[in-house]
Tab-separated table of C-alpha atoms in Angstrom:
chain	number	residue	atom	x	y	z
G	44	UNK	CA	115.758	131.498	123.795
G	45	UNK	CA	113.092	134.826	124.219
G	46	UNK	CA	114.314	136.341	120.802
G	47	UNK	CA	115.132	133.257	118.959
G	48	UNK	CA	114.269	133.010	115.174
G	49	UNK	CA	112.732	129.153	114.409
G	50	UNK	CA	112.072	127.319	111.315
G	51	UNK	CA	110.205	124.145	111.070
G	52	UNK	CA	110.805	122.261	108.523
G	53	UNK	CA	108.311	119.859	106.976
G	54	UNK	CA	104.796	121.090	107.982
G	55	UNK	CA	102.381	118.062	107.669
G	56	UNK	CA	100.251	116.553	110.593
G	57	UNK	CA	103.364	117.204	113.025
G	58	UNK	CA	104.932	119.897	111.975
G	59	UNK	CA	102.601	122.562	111.053
G	60	UNK	CA	100.636	122.912	114.116
G	61	UNK	CA	103.942	122.824	115.922
G	62	UNK	CA	104.833	125.706	114.127
G	63	UNK	CA	101.737	127.333	114.667
G	64	UNK	CA	102.077	127.080	118.645
G	65	UNK	CA	105.836	128.415	118.351
G	66	UNK	CA	104.646	131.921	116.260
G	67	UNK	CA	102.571	133.245	119.267
G	68	UNK	CA	105.919	133.468	120.552
G	69	UNK	CA	108.676	133.781	118.060
G	70	UNK	CA	109.582	135.137	114.883
G	71	UNK	CA	108.609	131.431	112.490
G	72	UNK	CA	109.240	130.413	109.128
G	73	UNK	CA	107.307	127.112	108.075
G	74	UNK	CA	109.318	125.299	105.357
G	75	UNK	CA	108.174	122.825	102.907
G	76	UNK	CA	109.505	121.221	99.813
G	77	UNK	CA	106.292	121.166	98.542
G	78	UNK	CA	105.138	124.189	96.630
G	79	UNK	CA	102.042	123.549	95.997
G	80	UNK	CA	101.670	122.730	100.110
G	81	UNK	CA	103.071	125.987	100.985
G	82	UNK	CA	100.455	127.942	98.678
G	83	UNK	CA	97.378	126.199	99.974
G	84	UNK	CA	99.079	127.416	103.784
G	85	UNK	CA	99.289	130.957	102.099
G	86	UNK	CA	95.695	131.093	101.459
G	87	UNK	CA	94.995	129.671	104.912
G	88	UNK	CA	94.117	125.962	104.085
G	89	UNK	CA	95.579	123.096	106.036
G	90	UNK	CA	94.432	119.577	104.403
G	91	UNK	CA	95.396	118.144	107.062
G	92	UNK	CA	92.626	119.734	108.525
G	93	UNK	CA	94.955	120.189	112.019
G	94	UNK	CA	94.370	123.570	111.939
G	95	UNK	CA	91.244	125.508	111.082
G	96	UNK	CA	91.692	128.231	108.202
G	97	UNK	CA	91.485	131.163	111.296
G	98	UNK	CA	94.056	129.098	112.856
G	99	UNK	CA	96.573	129.644	109.902
G	100	UNK	CA	95.808	133.212	109.004
G	101	UNK	CA	96.220	134.133	113.341
G	102	UNK	CA	99.944	132.490	112.381
G	103	UNK	CA	100.429	134.361	109.560
G	104	UNK	CA	99.012	137.567	111.514
G	105	UNK	CA	101.273	136.977	113.911
G	106	UNK	CA	104.162	136.947	111.592
G	107	UNK	CA	104.911	133.164	110.945
G	108	UNK	CA	106.250	132.945	107.033
G	109	UNK	CA	105.749	130.300	104.860
G	110	UNK	CA	108.332	129.016	102.274
G	111	UNK	CA	110.139	126.805	99.921
G	112	UNK	CA	113.460	128.348	99.478
G	113	UNK	CA	116.380	127.950	100.944
G	114	UNK	CA	117.613	131.522	100.944
G	115	UNK	CA	114.703	132.407	103.353
G	116	UNK	CA	115.624	130.457	105.995
G	117	UNK	CA	119.563	130.955	106.413
G	118	UNK	CA	119.485	133.817	109.576
G	119	UNK	CA	117.117	131.320	111.803
G	120	UNK	CA	118.612	130.000	115.390
G	121	UNK	CA	116.745	126.997	116.054
G	122	UNK	CA	115.762	124.491	113.275
G	123	UNK	CA	113.336	122.365	114.282
G	124	UNK	CA	112.930	119.042	111.837
G	125	UNK	CA	109.080	117.237	111.950
G	126	UNK	CA	109.554	115.108	108.613
G	127	UNK	CA	108.011	112.011	108.153
G	128	UNK	CA	109.806	108.440	109.021
G	129	UNK	CA	108.046	105.781	107.277
G	130	UNK	CA	109.309	101.873	106.138
G	131	UNK	CA	110.030	100.631	103.172
G	132	UNK	CA	108.363	97.769	100.983
G	133	UNK	CA	110.924	95.338	103.144
G	134	UNK	CA	109.758	96.683	106.473
G	135	UNK	CA	112.928	98.273	107.082
G	136	UNK	CA	113.496	102.178	108.293
G	137	UNK	CA	113.170	104.677	105.703
G	138	UNK	CA	115.657	107.720	106.448
G	139	UNK	CA	115.354	109.412	103.283
G	140	UNK	CA	113.383	112.368	104.217
G	141	UNK	CA	115.614	113.243	107.551
G	142	UNK	CA	118.371	112.801	105.428
G	143	UNK	CA	117.273	114.886	102.732
G	144	UNK	CA	115.930	117.511	106.018
G	145	UNK	CA	119.405	117.084	107.374
G	146	UNK	CA	121.202	118.016	104.010
G	147	UNK	CA	118.651	121.315	103.819
G	148	UNK	CA	119.610	122.444	107.262
G	149	UNK	CA	123.087	121.423	107.101
G	150	UNK	CA	123.024	123.827	104.116
G	151	UNK	CA	122.092	127.159	105.989
G	152	UNK	CA	123.721	125.830	109.370
G	153	UNK	CA	125.727	128.913	111.157
G	154	UNK	CA	127.659	128.916	114.173
G	155	UNK	CA	125.806	128.678	117.589
G	156	UNK	CA	122.302	127.262	115.488
G	157	UNK	CA	120.833	124.342	117.528
G	158	UNK	CA	119.275	121.868	115.611
G	159	UNK	CA	116.110	119.877	116.895
G	160	UNK	CA	114.834	116.670	115.696
G	161	UNK	CA	110.914	115.675	115.943
G	162	UNK	CA	110.774	112.712	114.090
G	163	UNK	CA	109.996	109.339	115.298
G	164	UNK	CA	113.662	107.042	114.816
G	165	UNK	CA	115.797	104.211	116.780
G	166	UNK	CA	117.993	105.497	119.796
G	167	UNK	CA	120.944	106.212	118.260
G	168	UNK	CA	119.824	107.832	114.264
G	169	UNK	CA	119.873	111.446	115.423
G	170	UNK	CA	123.456	111.144	116.240
G	171	UNK	CA	124.697	108.486	114.240
G	172	UNK	CA	123.185	108.961	110.854
G	173	UNK	CA	121.307	112.903	111.167
G	174	UNK	CA	124.393	115.032	112.989
G	175	UNK	CA	127.408	113.730	110.191
G	176	UNK	CA	125.449	115.116	107.567
G	177	UNK	CA	124.849	118.969	109.372
G	178	UNK	CA	128.665	118.729	109.865
G	179	UNK	CA	129.202	118.046	106.252
G	180	UNK	CA	126.915	119.842	104.650
G	181	UNK	CA	128.111	122.978	107.024
G	182	UNK	CA	131.428	122.631	107.798
G	183	UNK	CA	130.735	123.113	110.862
G	184	UNK	CA	132.211	121.094	114.468
G	185	UNK	CA	129.188	119.171	116.320
G	186	UNK	CA	128.759	120.117	120.151
G	187	UNK	CA	131.571	123.316	119.544
G	188	UNK	CA	129.929	125.355	116.506
G	189	UNK	CA	126.712	123.985	116.517
G	190	UNK	CA	124.281	121.904	118.908
G	191	UNK	CA	121.365	119.346	118.455
G	192	UNK	CA	118.607	118.579	120.284
G	193	UNK	CA	115.591	115.581	120.082
G	194	UNK	CA	112.106	116.257	121.601
G	195	UNK	CA	110.252	112.830	119.729
G	196	UNK	CA	105.878	114.261	118.319
G	197	UNK	CA	103.499	113.269	119.733
G	198	UNK	CA	100.724	114.580	117.647
G	199	UNK	CA	97.919	112.329	117.628
G	200	UNK	CA	95.807	112.967	113.758
G	201	UNK	CA	92.125	114.535	113.936
G	202	UNK	CA	92.062	114.541	117.741
G	203	UNK	CA	90.955	118.895	118.868
G	204	UNK	CA	91.632	117.815	122.417
G	205	UNK	CA	94.897	116.468	122.615
G	206	UNK	CA	96.229	119.094	120.739
G	207	UNK	CA	100.397	119.995	120.594
G	208	UNK	CA	100.034	122.073	123.875
G	209	UNK	CA	98.518	119.820	125.486
G	210	UNK	CA	100.274	116.902	125.249
G	211	UNK	CA	103.760	116.639	127.918
G	212	UNK	CA	106.725	117.117	125.832
G	213	UNK	CA	109.785	115.068	126.394
G	214	UNK	CA	113.098	117.145	125.564
G	215	UNK	CA	116.755	116.290	125.575
G	216	UNK	CA	119.925	118.080	124.057
G	217	UNK	CA	123.164	117.349	123.353
G	218	UNK	CA	125.162	118.712	126.091
G	219	UNK	CA	123.330	119.563	129.512
G	220	UNK	CA	123.234	122.930	129.125
G	221	UNK	CA	121.477	122.780	125.134
G	222	UNK	CA	119.228	119.788	126.778
G	223	UNK	CA	118.154	122.491	129.531
G	224	UNK	CA	118.014	125.711	126.737
G	225	UNK	CA	115.913	123.094	124.632
G	226	UNK	CA	113.609	122.411	126.802
G	227	UNK	CA	113.225	125.824	128.345
G	228	UNK	CA	112.364	126.462	123.913
G	229	UNK	CA	109.373	123.511	124.597
G	230	UNK	CA	108.419	124.725	127.692
G	231	UNK	CA	107.488	128.484	126.871
G	232	UNK	CA	104.475	127.008	124.622
G	233	UNK	CA	103.712	123.590	126.229
G	234	UNK	CA	100.519	123.886	128.565
G	235	UNK	CA	101.197	120.167	129.786
G	236	UNK	CA	104.358	120.320	130.694
G	237	UNK	CA	107.987	119.181	129.900
G	238	UNK	CA	110.011	116.229	130.516
G	239	UNK	CA	113.816	116.905	130.346
G	240	UNK	CA	115.869	113.114	128.900
G	241	UNK	CA	119.249	112.898	130.330
G	242	UNK	CA	120.343	112.209	127.024
G	243	UNK	CA	118.932	111.908	122.671
G	244	UNK	CA	119.238	108.650	123.092
G	245	UNK	CA	117.079	108.280	125.630
G	246	UNK	CA	114.896	110.814	124.215
G	247	UNK	CA	114.612	108.299	121.021
G	248	UNK	CA	113.965	105.015	123.102
G	249	UNK	CA	111.070	106.895	125.288
G	250	UNK	CA	109.402	107.869	121.461
G	251	UNK	CA	109.958	104.548	119.638
G	252	UNK	CA	108.523	102.089	122.963
G	253	UNK	CA	105.360	104.227	123.512
G	254	UNK	CA	103.855	103.133	119.983
G	255	UNK	CA	105.189	99.554	120.370
G	256	UNK	CA	103.693	99.276	123.513
G	257	UNK	CA	100.101	100.297	122.195
G	258	UNK	CA	101.420	97.955	118.884
G	259	UNK	CA	101.390	94.515	121.350
G	260	UNK	CA	98.520	95.340	123.548
G	261	UNK	CA	96.414	95.422	120.047
G	262	UNK	CA	97.895	92.554	118.829
G	263	UNK	CA	96.815	90.554	121.994
G	264	UNK	CA	93.043	91.448	121.881
G	265	UNK	CA	93.685	90.873	118.198
G	266	UNK	CA	94.686	87.350	118.854
G	267	UNK	CA	91.813	86.980	121.463
G	268	UNK	CA	89.363	87.833	118.394
G	269	UNK	CA	90.757	85.596	116.287
G	270	UNK	CA	90.267	82.709	119.440
G	271	UNK	CA	86.899	83.927	120.219
G	272	UNK	CA	85.870	83.759	116.430
G	273	UNK	CA	86.846	79.611	116.289
G	274	UNK	CA	84.940	79.769	119.950
G	275	UNK	CA	81.589	81.447	118.694
G	276	UNK	CA	81.992	83.956	121.223
G	277	UNK	CA	81.513	87.394	120.637
G	278	UNK	CA	84.643	89.701	121.855
G	279	UNK	CA	83.464	93.169	121.973
G	280	UNK	CA	81.111	91.546	125.268
G	281	UNK	CA	84.148	89.931	126.355
G	282	UNK	CA	86.146	92.830	126.877
G	283	UNK	CA	83.345	94.570	128.107
G	284	UNK	CA	82.732	91.818	130.529
G	285	UNK	CA	86.856	92.056	131.408
G	286	UNK	CA	86.632	95.977	131.574
G	287	UNK	CA	84.740	96.007	134.810
G	288	UNK	CA	87.973	95.365	136.005
G	289	UNK	CA	89.579	98.428	137.113
G	290	UNK	CA	92.774	97.941	136.291
G	291	UNK	CA	92.110	96.138	132.884
G	292	UNK	CA	93.397	98.025	129.839
G	293	UNK	CA	90.971	99.218	127.503
G	294	UNK	CA	92.112	98.297	124.110
G	295	UNK	CA	89.938	96.794	121.233
G	296	UNK	CA	91.010	94.253	118.276
G	297	UNK	CA	91.457	96.298	114.869
G	298	UNK	CA	93.074	96.997	112.011
G	299	UNK	CA	96.487	98.898	113.212
G	300	UNK	CA	98.070	101.556	110.565
G	301	UNK	CA	98.858	105.466	110.363
G	302	UNK	CA	102.148	106.740	110.978
G	303	UNK	CA	103.095	105.339	114.019
G	304	UNK	CA	101.435	102.498	115.495
G	305	UNK	CA	102.154	100.561	112.657
G	306	UNK	CA	105.204	101.656	111.906
G	307	UNK	CA	107.748	102.825	114.121
G	308	UNK	CA	107.650	98.915	116.103
G	309	UNK	CA	110.219	98.346	112.904
G	310	UNK	CA	112.842	101.354	113.741
G	311	UNK	CA	113.319	99.023	117.049
G	312	UNK	CA	113.496	96.079	115.834
G	313	UNK	CA	115.575	97.395	113.085
G	314	UNK	CA	118.420	98.297	115.426
G	315	UNK	CA	117.712	95.246	117.725
G	316	UNK	CA	119.308	92.974	115.165
G	317	UNK	CA	122.285	95.801	114.056
G	318	UNK	CA	123.453	95.093	117.878
G	319	UNK	CA	122.725	91.208	117.367
G	320	UNK	CA	119.311	90.699	119.313
G	321	UNK	CA	116.081	89.411	117.881
G	322	UNK	CA	112.980	90.976	119.012
G	323	UNK	CA	110.511	88.390	119.057
G	324	UNK	CA	107.658	89.512	121.238
G	325	UNK	CA	107.615	93.298	118.974
G	326	UNK	CA	108.009	91.076	115.681
G	327	UNK	CA	104.972	88.385	116.762
G	328	UNK	CA	102.883	91.419	117.609
G	329	UNK	CA	103.753	92.905	114.521
G	330	UNK	CA	102.776	90.292	112.127
G	331	UNK	CA	99.327	89.096	114.262
G	332	UNK	CA	98.612	92.787	113.775
G	333	UNK	CA	99.620	92.722	109.714
G	334	UNK	CA	97.482	89.954	108.988
G	335	UNK	CA	93.993	91.353	110.220
G	336	UNK	CA	93.381	92.341	106.682
G	337	UNK	CA	93.548	89.292	105.546
G	338	UNK	CA	91.841	87.450	108.190
G	339	UNK	CA	88.672	90.071	107.501
G	340	UNK	CA	88.214	89.482	104.202
G	341	UNK	CA	88.932	85.813	104.361
G	342	UNK	CA	85.964	85.799	107.203
G	343	UNK	CA	83.566	88.426	104.961
G	344	UNK	CA	83.627	85.412	102.325
G	345	UNK	CA	82.552	83.013	104.625
G	346	UNK	CA	79.712	84.636	105.687
G	347	UNK	CA	78.835	85.704	102.354
G	348	UNK	CA	78.925	81.577	101.561
G	349	UNK	CA	76.631	81.005	104.589
G	350	UNK	CA	74.571	83.110	102.886
G	351	UNK	CA	74.330	81.418	99.534
G	352	UNK	CA	75.708	84.297	97.324
G	353	UNK	CA	78.724	83.725	94.207
G	354	UNK	CA	82.126	85.374	95.325
G	355	UNK	CA	82.926	85.873	91.750
G	356	UNK	CA	81.721	89.530	90.867
G	357	UNK	CA	80.173	89.662	94.064
G	358	UNK	CA	79.569	93.720	95.007
G	359	UNK	CA	81.369	94.894	97.882
G	360	UNK	CA	81.574	97.971	99.691
G	361	UNK	CA	83.858	99.612	102.194
G	362	UNK	CA	82.865	102.496	104.504
G	363	UNK	CA	86.283	104.533	105.298
G	364	UNK	CA	89.629	104.005	104.067
G	365	UNK	CA	91.788	106.339	106.599
G	366	UNK	CA	93.782	104.904	109.185
G	367	UNK	CA	91.640	106.462	111.816
G	368	UNK	CA	87.985	108.073	112.288
G	369	UNK	CA	87.350	111.555	111.915
G	370	UNK	CA	90.829	112.508	110.099
G	371	UNK	CA	91.470	112.663	106.143
G	372	UNK	CA	95.287	110.629	107.452
G	373	UNK	CA	95.371	107.603	104.455
G	374	UNK	CA	99.096	107.176	105.357
G	375	UNK	CA	99.503	103.444	105.830
G	376	UNK	CA	96.338	102.720	106.021
G	377	UNK	CA	95.742	98.908	106.392
G	378	UNK	CA	92.271	98.952	104.962
G	379	UNK	CA	93.746	98.662	102.049
G	380	UNK	CA	94.486	94.918	102.915
G	381	UNK	CA	91.153	93.838	103.065
G	382	UNK	CA	90.587	95.389	100.119
G	383	UNK	CA	93.002	93.900	98.251
G	384	UNK	CA	92.045	90.951	99.501
G	385	UNK	CA	88.524	90.680	98.864
G	386	UNK	CA	89.617	91.870	94.692
G	387	UNK	CA	91.522	88.329	94.530
G	388	UNK	CA	88.799	86.516	95.262
G	389	UNK	CA	87.480	88.273	92.469
G	390	UNK	CA	84.532	90.881	94.155
G	391	UNK	CA	83.950	93.973	92.652
G	392	UNK	CA	85.001	96.587	95.509
G	393	UNK	CA	83.404	100.410	95.868
G	394	UNK	CA	84.977	102.372	98.415
G	395	UNK	CA	83.041	105.703	100.393
G	396	UNK	CA	85.084	107.846	103.002
G	397	UNK	CA	84.011	111.271	103.403
G	398	UNK	CA	86.975	112.476	104.944
G	399	UNK	CA	90.105	110.845	102.954
G	400	UNK	CA	90.982	113.047	98.993
G	401	UNK	CA	90.061	110.874	96.482
G	402	UNK	CA	93.130	112.119	94.526
G	403	UNK	CA	95.244	110.971	96.846
G	404	UNK	CA	93.666	108.072	97.346
G	405	UNK	CA	94.013	107.271	93.773
G	406	UNK	CA	97.671	108.459	94.380
G	407	UNK	CA	98.637	106.267	96.857
G	408	UNK	CA	95.864	102.789	96.209
G	409	UNK	CA	94.909	103.496	93.330
G	410	UNK	CA	91.679	103.685	94.449
G	411	UNK	CA	88.762	105.848	92.883
G	412	UNK	CA	86.241	106.771	95.980
G	413	UNK	CA	82.610	107.043	95.699
G	414	UNK	CA	81.967	110.840	95.404
G	415	UNK	CA	78.685	110.787	98.029
G	416	UNK	CA	76.285	108.882	99.728
G	417	UNK	CA	73.756	108.055	98.104
G	418	UNK	CA	73.307	104.137	97.461
G	419	UNK	CA	71.544	101.324	99.320
G	420	UNK	CA	72.855	98.983	101.469
G	421	UNK	CA	71.190	96.078	100.036
G	422	UNK	CA	72.274	96.387	96.826
G	423	UNK	CA	75.839	95.531	97.752
G	424	UNK	CA	76.651	91.650	98.922
G	425	UNK	CA	78.621	92.715	101.711
G	426	UNK	CA	79.204	96.118	103.474
G	427	UNK	CA	82.288	96.341	105.477
G	428	UNK	CA	82.221	99.009	108.148
G	429	UNK	CA	86.632	99.883	108.140
G	430	UNK	CA	86.584	103.523	109.553
G	431	UNK	CA	84.341	104.841	112.704
G	432	UNK	CA	83.572	108.394	110.928
G	433	UNK	CA	80.546	110.161	112.592
G	434	UNK	CA	79.129	110.046	109.849
G	435	UNK	CA	78.558	106.396	109.227
G	436	UNK	CA	76.532	106.280	112.685
G	437	UNK	CA	73.507	107.041	110.762
G	438	UNK	CA	73.779	104.073	108.949
G	439	UNK	CA	72.100	101.886	111.629
G	440	UNK	CA	69.140	103.864	111.369
G	441	UNK	CA	69.032	102.232	107.394
G	442	UNK	CA	70.062	98.824	109.092
G	443	UNK	CA	67.012	98.814	111.499
G	444	UNK	CA	64.988	99.275	108.566
G	445	UNK	CA	66.456	96.812	106.656
G	446	UNK	CA	65.825	94.257	109.494
G	447	UNK	CA	62.666	95.393	110.066
G	448	UNK	CA	61.315	94.851	106.231
G	449	UNK	CA	63.744	91.751	105.384
G	450	UNK	CA	64.739	89.571	108.503
G	451	UNK	CA	66.454	88.003	105.970
G	452	UNK	CA	68.760	90.187	104.348
G	453	UNK	CA	70.843	88.710	102.017
G	454	UNK	CA	73.550	91.394	102.455
G	455	UNK	CA	76.374	90.479	105.059
G	456	UNK	CA	77.117	93.258	107.139
G	457	UNK	CA	80.276	93.058	108.923
G	458	UNK	CA	81.388	95.806	111.525
G	459	UNK	CA	85.405	95.701	112.043
G	460	UNK	CA	85.058	98.923	114.744
G	461	UNK	CA	82.140	97.418	116.912
G	462	UNK	CA	80.263	100.520	115.954
G	463	UNK	CA	76.815	98.952	115.444
G	464	UNK	CA	74.431	96.976	117.286
G	465	UNK	CA	75.609	93.324	117.325
G	466	UNK	CA	71.763	92.236	116.379
G	467	UNK	CA	71.899	94.129	113.435
G	468	UNK	CA	74.605	92.693	111.737
G	469	UNK	CA	76.627	89.252	110.799
G	470	UNK	CA	79.984	89.813	112.378
G	471	UNK	CA	82.093	92.314	114.398
G	472	UNK	CA	86.090	91.825	115.398
């Protein structure tokens, strides 16, 4: 595999870091249908912030090219597909990006090429959905003229410690021989090592259960939070006490969004439904987690009423719109559920997030972000900490000052992430 030329299809949170890693040892072309994305990368700018400007320029110096033109990727040996796999409004898998990417690869596929998929799918999707498209558009025969592999992505957006080469990689191939070749390819750049699965379906299933397991665990502590709220017990204190046992799992309640945990379980439940099985635990966890934003908004409204505030026309500040801390990724952020529910109550909601791109937020959620952190918390009827960005830690000092000068603070402070001292807030998950 040493002299292979690789094309990465899709240059987002997964594809770009992978392309950068491969560029240290191989000739790499990064392909994306978004011309603006190509233009930004050629200037050395990565809006996902997964790579610094110096890293992008380093990859270019190593010979990596970026393109949106099909003819530029015709001479490659390996095609790695890293496009998103979202769900539609009915929570069904939306394979449109994957199908379009497969059509693109099929148009340039040649004999003995290997196509590797990294996008999260249900077991069987690669061979049942993607392979027929590759055959149709290339005119080639699967496992005779071309081959496939599956190596699920494990990128954690915003995590500068667990980067692509430092996360153990699951690999697989459409034949035992191709499996070994795919494993060898990834092993050449992944310092954490690789695990060769016995089949593509096994690798697909392994990926989809990773996030389903996490989703169910978070649903459990979210349900505990609902119970303890009714009992008047602080959930974080309970979890800290229980966490003193050596084998207690350290999950915390919260809003479950993002491109993986809040999406992947639906791929597994979709496939389960196709074969006639109703997945009760997975769907119960999803329903519970999807309703946490509504719970938070209703809790804040109740706390406001207790302080004698009028809800219609109340001013509420939400801190954070990204799906996780210290990351610009707004995909499937469940903070929007809190915002929409408060708007249903007639509240005027302001949103501030130093990490999110205002234009992306406007396009995705029809919201205009506050441009700077130049406001007094006491000017709002309620303040909700939704995302624990590092920049928000300094707000605790402002809270302390407010409490020192006004112990009966009228503003409701609700802390979803448990970032602030509990004596400074009115409630938290």
